[in-house]
Tab-separated table of N, CA and C in Angstrom:
chain	number	residue	atom	x	y	z
A	28	ASP	N	-6.381	12.049	-8.495
A	28	ASP	CA	-5.059	12.535	-8.108
A	28	ASP	C	-4.011	11.452	-8.319
A	29	VAL	N	-2.840	11.889	-8.739
A	29	VAL	CA	-1.728	10.963	-8.880
A	29	VAL	C	-1.170	10.631	-7.504
A	30	GLN	N	-0.982	9.349	-7.275
A	30	GLN	CA	-0.373	8.911	-6.015
A	30	GLN	C	0.697	7.872	-6.301
A	31	LEU	N	1.817	8.030	-5.626
A	31	LEU	CA	2.905	7.055	-5.660
A	31	LEU	C	3.270	6.783	-4.206
A	32	GLN	N	2.870	5.642	-3.726
A	32	GLN	CA	3.042	5.316	-2.317
A	32	GLN	C	4.166	4.313	-2.171
A	33	ALA	N	5.288	4.796	-1.654
A	33	ALA	CA	6.447	3.931	-1.448
A	33	ALA	C	6.413	3.345	-0.052
A	34	SER	N	6.812	2.103	0.060
A	34	SER	CA	6.867	1.440	1.357
A	34	SER	C	7.948	0.366	1.337
A	35	GLY	N	8.248	-0.156	2.530
A	35	GLY	CA	9.195	-1.256	2.626
A	35	GLY	C	10.559	-0.884	3.164
A	36	GLY	N	10.781	0.389	3.427
A	36	GLY	CA	12.060	0.789	3.983
A	36	GLY	C	12.202	0.339	5.420
A	37	GLY	N	13.397	0.507	5.939
A	37	GLY	CA	13.640	0.122	7.322
A	37	GLY	C	15.111	0.053	7.622
A	38	LEU	N	15.420	-0.516	8.766
A	38	LEU	CA	16.798	-0.679	9.218
A	38	LEU	C	17.247	-2.107	8.931
A	39	VAL	N	18.385	-2.223	8.280
A	39	VAL	CA	18.898	-3.548	7.942
A	39	VAL	C	20.417	-3.539	8.105
A	40	ARG	N	20.977	-4.677	8.388
A	40	ARG	CA	22.423	-4.785	8.549
A	40	ARG	C	23.100	-4.942	7.185
A	41	THR	N	24.355	-4.594	7.157
A	41	THR	CA	25.153	-4.796	5.950
A	41	THR	C	25.030	-6.246	5.480
A	42	GLY	N	24.782	-6.407	4.202
A	42	GLY	CA	24.610	-7.735	3.633
A	42	GLY	C	23.168	-8.198	3.589
A	43	GLY	N	22.286	-7.467	4.230
A	43	GLY	CA	20.881	-7.829	4.255
A	43	GLY	C	20.141	-7.424	2.999
A	44	SER	N	18.827	-7.669	3.025
A	44	SER	CA	17.982	-7.397	1.862
A	44	SER	C	16.719	-6.656	2.283
A	45	LEU	N	16.180	-5.950	1.317
A	45	LEU	CA	14.894	-5.282	1.498
A	45	LEU	C	14.162	-5.314	0.173
A	46	ARG	N	12.830	-5.301	0.244
A	46	ARG	CA	12.031	-5.131	-0.963
A	46	ARG	C	11.151	-3.906	-0.776
A	47	LEU	N	11.373	-2.937	-1.623
A	47	LEU	CA	10.558	-1.735	-1.609
A	47	LEU	C	9.407	-1.893	-2.592
A	48	SER	N	8.275	-1.308	-2.231
A	48	SER	CA	7.099	-1.350	-3.094
A	48	SER	C	6.649	0.063	-3.420
A	49	CYS	N	6.116	0.224	-4.612
A	49	CYS	CA	5.567	1.516	-5.032
A	49	CYS	C	4.208	1.252	-5.649
A	50	ALA	N	3.168	1.663	-4.945
A	50	ALA	CA	1.806	1.514	-5.438
A	50	ALA	C	1.391	2.799	-6.132
A	51	ALA	N	1.027	2.680	-7.405
A	51	ALA	CA	0.741	3.850	-8.223
A	51	ALA	C	-0.740	3.926	-8.579
A	52	SER	N	-1.238	5.143	-8.689
A	52	SER	CA	-2.617	5.358	-9.118
A	52	SER	C	-2.764	6.767	-9.669
A	53	GLY	N	-3.812	6.962	-10.461
A	53	GLY	CA	-4.120	8.294	-10.958
A	53	GLY	C	-3.497	8.645	-12.289
A	54	PHE	N	-2.782	7.723	-12.906
A	54	PHE	CA	-2.211	7.966	-14.220
A	54	PHE	C	-2.113	6.624	-14.938
A	55	THR	N	-1.759	6.668	-16.223
A	55	THR	CA	-1.694	5.445	-17.015
A	55	THR	C	-0.377	4.734	-16.744
A	56	PHE	N	-0.458	3.754	-15.885
A	56	PHE	CA	0.726	3.045	-15.396
A	56	PHE	C	1.520	2.417	-16.539
A	57	ASP	N	0.841	1.721	-17.434
A	57	ASP	CA	1.522	0.977	-18.485
A	57	ASP	C	2.259	1.890	-19.464
A	58	ASP	N	1.817	3.116	-19.591
A	58	ASP	CA	2.422	4.040	-20.555
A	58	ASP	C	3.570	4.861	-19.968
A	59	SER	N	3.879	4.615	-18.713
A	59	SER	CA	4.864	5.438	-18.022
A	59	SER	C	6.148	4.671	-17.779
A	60	VAL	N	7.168	5.408	-17.463
A	60	VAL	CA	8.391	4.845	-16.900
A	60	VAL	C	8.316	5.061	-15.395
A	61	ILE	N	8.523	4.005	-14.649
A	61	ILE	CA	8.510	4.093	-13.187
A	61	ILE	C	9.938	3.963	-12.696
A	62	GLY	N	10.324	4.900	-11.872
A	62	GLY	CA	11.707	4.905	-11.406
A	62	GLY	C	11.824	4.906	-9.896
A	63	TRP	N	12.925	4.358	-9.443
A	63	TRP	CA	13.342	4.495	-8.050
A	63	TRP	C	14.591	5.373	-8.038
A	64	PHE	N	14.536	6.395	-7.228
A	64	PHE	CA	15.672	7.265	-7.014
A	64	PHE	C	15.986	7.270	-5.525
A	65	ARG	N	17.170	7.699	-5.172
A	65	ARG	CA	17.504	7.782	-3.755
A	65	ARG	C	18.337	9.022	-3.482
A	66	GLN	N	18.200	9.476	-2.251
A	66	GLN	CA	18.963	10.640	-1.820
A	66	GLN	C	19.542	10.345	-0.454
A	67	GLY	N	20.860	10.197	-0.432
A	67	GLY	CA	21.550	9.948	0.818
A	67	GLY	C	21.819	11.236	1.568
A	68	PRO	N	22.252	11.135	2.821
A	68	PRO	CA	22.525	12.328	3.634
A	68	PRO	C	23.560	13.227	2.963
A	69	GLY	N	23.173	14.458	2.718
A	69	GLY	CA	24.092	15.405	2.119
A	69	GLY	C	24.405	15.171	0.660
A	70	LYS	N	23.617	14.321	0.026
A	70	LYS	CA	23.882	13.989	-1.375
A	70	LYS	C	22.720	14.405	-2.263
A	71	GLU	N	22.978	14.424	-3.556
A	71	GLU	CA	21.930	14.721	-4.514
A	71	GLU	C	21.084	13.479	-4.766
A	72	ARG	N	19.891	13.715	-5.223
A	72	ARG	CA	19.008	12.606	-5.586
A	72	ARG	C	19.521	11.974	-6.884
A	73	LYS	N	19.613	10.632	-6.872
A	73	LYS	CA	20.166	9.933	-8.029
A	73	LYS	C	19.335	8.706	-8.386
A	74	LEU	N	19.447	8.319	-9.630
A	74	LEU	CA	18.721	7.158	-10.119
A	74	LEU	C	19.229	5.884	-9.478
A	75	VAL	N	18.299	5.000	-9.124
A	75	VAL	CA	18.639	3.637	-8.731
A	75	VAL	C	18.290	2.692	-9.876
A	76	ALA	N	17.033	2.719	-10.290
A	76	ALA	CA	16.586	1.837	-11.371
A	76	ALA	C	15.271	2.347	-11.940
A	77	CYS	N	15.019	1.984	-13.194
A	77	CYS	CA	13.755	2.318	-13.850
A	77	CYS	C	13.199	1.081	-14.536
A	78	ILE	N	11.898	1.096	-14.731
A	78	ILE	CA	11.251	0.036	-15.500
A	78	ILE	C	10.120	0.633	-16.331
A	79	THR	N	9.959	0.096	-17.529
A	79	THR	CA	8.808	0.433	-18.362
A	79	THR	C	7.836	-0.724	-18.242
A	80	PRO	N	6.749	-0.561	-17.490
A	80	PRO	CA	5.837	-1.684	-17.259
A	80	PRO	C	5.279	-2.300	-18.534
A	81	ASP	N	5.145	-1.493	-19.575
A	81	ASP	CA	4.534	-1.994	-20.794
A	81	ASP	C	5.347	-3.111	-21.426
A	82	ASP	N	6.676	-2.964	-21.445
A	82	ASP	CA	7.500	-3.979	-22.102
A	82	ASP	C	8.545	-4.608	-21.188
A	83	GLY	N	8.590	-4.163	-19.961
A	83	GLY	CA	9.510	-4.771	-18.998
A	83	GLY	C	10.950	-4.323	-19.108
A	84	ASN	N	11.231	-3.364	-19.964
A	84	ASN	CA	12.607	-2.873	-20.068
A	84	ASN	C	13.055	-2.240	-18.759
A	85	THR	N	14.282	-2.484	-18.397
A	85	THR	CA	14.826	-1.965	-17.145
A	85	THR	C	16.162	-1.269	-17.376
A	86	ARG	N	16.503	-0.440	-16.415
A	86	ARG	CA	17.791	0.256	-16.429
A	86	ARG	C	18.233	0.414	-14.985
A	87	TYR	N	19.528	0.210	-14.752
A	87	TYR	CA	20.072	0.293	-13.394
A	87	TYR	C	21.268	1.229	-13.361
A	88	ASP	N	21.425	1.888	-12.221
A	88	ASP	CA	22.662	2.614	-11.997
A	88	ASP	C	23.766	1.599	-11.725
A	89	ASP	N	24.979	1.930	-12.122
A	89	ASP	CA	26.087	0.995	-11.934
A	89	ASP	C	26.303	0.638	-10.467
A	90	SER	N	25.958	1.533	-9.568
A	90	SER	CA	26.223	1.294	-8.149
A	90	SER	C	25.371	0.166	-7.567
A	91	VAL	N	24.288	-0.202	-8.251
A	91	VAL	CA	23.402	-1.238	-7.708
A	91	VAL	C	23.271	-2.449	-8.626
A	92	LYS	N	23.951	-2.407	-9.782
A	92	LYS	CA	23.853	-3.549	-10.697
A	92	LYS	C	24.294	-4.816	-9.982
A	93	ARG	N	23.615	-5.911	-10.235
A	93	ARG	CA	23.848	-7.232	-9.625
A	93	ARG	C	23.396	-7.286	-8.171
A	94	ARG	N	22.941	-6.164	-7.617
A	94	ARG	CA	22.407	-6.178	-6.254
A	94	ARG	C	20.945	-5.767	-6.201
A	95	ALA	N	20.429	-5.211	-7.275
A	95	ALA	CA	19.055	-4.712	-7.306
A	95	ALA	C	18.284	-5.335	-8.461
A	96	THR	N	17.011	-5.546	-8.212
A	96	THR	CA	16.109	-6.018	-9.257
A	96	THR	C	14.824	-5.220	-9.177
A	97	ILE	N	14.476	-4.572	-10.278
A	97	ILE	CA	13.229	-3.836	-10.348
A	97	ILE	C	12.238	-4.663	-11.162
A	98	SER	N	11.007	-4.685	-10.703
A	98	SER	CA	9.975	-5.463	-11.381
A	98	SER	C	8.635	-4.757	-11.210
A	99	SER	N	7.671	-5.162	-12.018
A	99	SER	CA	6.349	-4.551	-11.920
A	99	SER	C	5.264	-5.613	-11.958
A	100	ASP	N	4.206	-5.341	-11.228
A	100	ASP	CA	2.983	-6.151	-11.278
A	100	ASP	C	1.924	-5.243	-11.882
A	101	ASN	N	1.733	-5.379	-13.175
A	101	ASN	CA	0.861	-4.446	-13.882
A	101	ASN	C	-0.593	-4.569	-13.443
A	102	ALA	N	-0.983	-5.730	-12.997
A	102	ALA	CA	-2.360	-5.906	-12.529
A	102	ALA	C	-2.613	-5.104	-11.250
A	103	LYS	N	-1.545	-4.880	-10.498
A	103	LYS	CA	-1.672	-4.148	-9.235
A	103	LYS	C	-1.140	-2.722	-9.329
A	104	ASN	N	-0.656	-2.322	-10.514
A	104	ASN	CA	-0.044	-0.994	-10.670
A	104	ASN	C	1.018	-0.755	-9.598
A	105	THR	N	1.840	-1.741	-9.423
A	105	THR	CA	2.855	-1.696	-8.370
A	105	THR	C	4.220	-2.082	-8.938
A	106	VAL	N	5.219	-1.337	-8.523
A	106	VAL	CA	6.602	-1.614	-8.902
A	106	VAL	C	7.380	-1.964	-7.645
A	107	TYR	N	8.254	-2.943	-7.780
A	107	TYR	CA	9.060	-3.404	-6.652
A	107	TYR	C	10.542	-3.157	-6.927
A	108	LEU	N	11.273	-2.924	-5.866
A	108	LEU	CA	12.727	-2.843	-5.956
A	108	LEU	C	13.301	-3.769	-4.901
A	109	GLN	N	13.849	-4.869	-5.361
A	109	GLN	CA	14.516	-5.816	-4.471
A	109	GLN	C	15.976	-5.425	-4.376
A	110	MET	N	16.438	-5.177	-3.174
A	110	MET	CA	17.825	-4.792	-2.941
A	110	MET	C	18.482	-5.858	-2.077
A	111	ASP	N	19.553	-6.429	-2.561
A	111	ASP	CA	20.284	-7.474	-1.846
A	111	ASP	C	21.708	-7.017	-1.552
A	112	ASN	N	22.351	-7.708	-0.622
A	112	ASN	CA	23.729	-7.377	-0.244
A	112	ASN	C	23.878	-5.873	0.011
A	113	LEU	N	22.997	-5.363	0.836
A	113	LEU	CA	22.982	-3.927	1.101
A	113	LEU	C	24.255	-3.479	1.803
A	114	LEU	N	24.675	-2.266	1.460
A	114	LEU	CA	25.884	-1.669	1.996
A	114	LEU	C	25.528	-0.377	2.716
A	115	PRO	N	26.385	0.062	3.641
A	115	PRO	CA	26.086	1.330	4.337
A	115	PRO	C	25.847	2.494	3.370
A	116	GLU	N	26.527	2.477	2.244
A	116	GLU	CA	26.342	3.581	1.290
A	116	GLU	C	25.005	3.533	0.570
A	117	ASP	N	24.238	2.473	0.797
A	117	ASP	CA	22.879	2.423	0.255
A	117	ASP	C	21.885	3.166	1.141
A	118	THR	N	22.345	3.616	2.307
A	118	THR	CA	21.482	4.375	3.207
A	118	THR	C	20.996	5.640	2.519
A	119	ALA	N	19.678	5.801	2.456
A	119	ALA	CA	19.098	6.933	1.744
A	119	ALA	C	17.587	6.893	1.895
A	120	VAL	N	16.965	7.991	1.519
A	120	VAL	CA	15.532	7.978	1.311
A	120	VAL	C	15.301	7.568	-0.143
A	121	TYR	N	14.485	6.558	-0.324
A	121	TYR	CA	14.195	6.030	-1.647
A	121	TYR	C	12.836	6.561	-2.116
A	122	TYR	N	12.853	7.146	-3.300
A	122	TYR	CA	11.653	7.759	-3.865
A	122	TYR	C	11.196	6.993	-5.094
A	123	CYS	N	9.910	6.829	-5.181
A	123	CYS	CA	9.279	6.260	-6.363
A	123	CYS	C	8.789	7.410	-7.238
A	124	SER	N	8.937	7.259	-8.549
A	124	SER	CA	8.561	8.343	-9.441
A	124	SER	C	8.001	7.793	-10.737
A	125	ALA	N	7.346	8.667	-11.487
A	125	ALA	CA	6.782	8.271	-12.771
A	125	ALA	C	6.944	9.393	-13.773
A	126	GLY	N	7.253	9.009	-15.002
A	126	GLY	CA	7.422	10.008	-16.048
A	126	GLY	C	7.507	9.358	-17.400
A	127	ALA	N	7.970	10.148	-18.365
A	127	ALA	CA	8.033	9.662	-19.737
A	127	ALA	C	9.342	8.942	-20.058
A	128	TYR	N	10.402	9.298	-19.336
A	128	TYR	CA	11.712	8.695	-19.580
A	128	TYR	C	12.413	8.440	-18.263
A	129	CYS	N	13.484	7.672	-18.345
A	129	CYS	CA	14.216	7.292	-17.134
A	129	CYS	C	15.296	8.313	-16.842
A	130	GLY	N	14.913	9.369	-16.195
A	130	GLY	CA	15.877	10.391	-15.836
A	130	GLY	C	15.295	11.294	-14.776
A	131	LEU	N	16.181	11.826	-13.953
A	131	LEU	CA	15.707	12.659	-12.846
A	131	LEU	C	14.840	13.815	-13.343
A	132	GLU	N	15.277	14.445	-14.426
A	132	GLU	CA	14.555	15.613	-14.933
A	132	GLU	C	13.312	15.239	-15.731
A	133	ASP	N	13.160	13.955	-16.023
A	133	ASP	CA	12.039	13.504	-16.851
A	133	ASP	C	10.858	12.999	-16.048
A	134	MET	N	11.032	12.925	-14.739
A	134	MET	CA	9.959	12.420	-13.899
A	134	MET	C	8.949	13.519	-13.602
A	135	ASP	N	7.679	13.183	-13.783
A	135	ASP	CA	6.605	14.161	-13.573
A	135	ASP	C	5.993	14.062	-12.183
A	136	TYR	N	6.034	12.869	-11.623
A	136	TYR	CA	5.369	12.647	-10.343
A	136	TYR	C	6.328	11.967	-9.374
A	137	TRP	N	6.212	12.348	-8.110
A	137	TRP	CA	7.076	11.802	-7.072
A	137	TRP	C	6.260	11.388	-5.862
A	138	GLY	N	6.655	10.264	-5.266
A	138	GLY	CA	6.097	9.877	-3.991
A	138	GLY	C	6.882	10.504	-2.858
A	139	LYS	N	6.488	10.215	-1.627
A	139	LYS	CA	7.103	10.849	-0.462
A	139	LYS	C	8.384	10.182	-0.014
A	140	GLY	N	8.648	8.989	-0.455
A	140	GLY	CA	9.897	8.346	-0.093
A	140	GLY	C	9.780	7.436	1.108
A	141	THR	N	10.691	6.484	1.141
A	141	THR	CA	10.795	5.570	2.276
A	141	THR	C	12.266	5.444	2.656
A	142	LEU	N	12.550	5.509	3.939
A	142	LEU	CA	13.925	5.549	4.429
A	142	LEU	C	14.502	4.151	4.560
A	143	VAL	N	15.674	3.971	3.980
A	143	VAL	CA	16.447	2.744	4.134
A	143	VAL	C	17.727	3.090	4.874
A	144	THR	N	17.953	2.414	5.974
A	144	THR	CA	19.167	2.621	6.762
A	144	THR	C	19.905	1.300	6.863
A	145	VAL	N	21.156	1.307	6.426
A	145	VAL	CA	21.974	0.100	6.464
A	145	VAL	C	23.065	0.313	7.496
A	146	SER	N	23.041	-0.520	8.508
A	146	SER	CA	24.032	-0.395	9.577
A	146	SER	C	25.259	-1.240	9.257
A	147	SER	N	26.400	-0.745	9.687
A	147	SER	CA	27.658	-1.473	9.416
A	147	SER	C	27.972	-2.469	10.515
């Protein structure tokens, strides 16, 4: 079975940092695009960042550029999302996903999400 287990969410103050982890199994990790998406209260689910573990290529949404770093540990089939200088508008459920391309409609598998709450 495909599993994407997201963890690392929590409550943090404005300006703080968090590192989210996504442990993947059940599919060919290196051949996939792994993405982090988020859905804030009353908002649509949107891309945060993607990485192609095979070559390390990354893509970020403009809203998190210079504040987020996505990385992968291919030996552990795990992708990380380091978020720094967090803002209240970063409050959302963060989902880990896997697919062929970096896009909401291109993701084939989704994890259950981890909640990030940024207090002002």
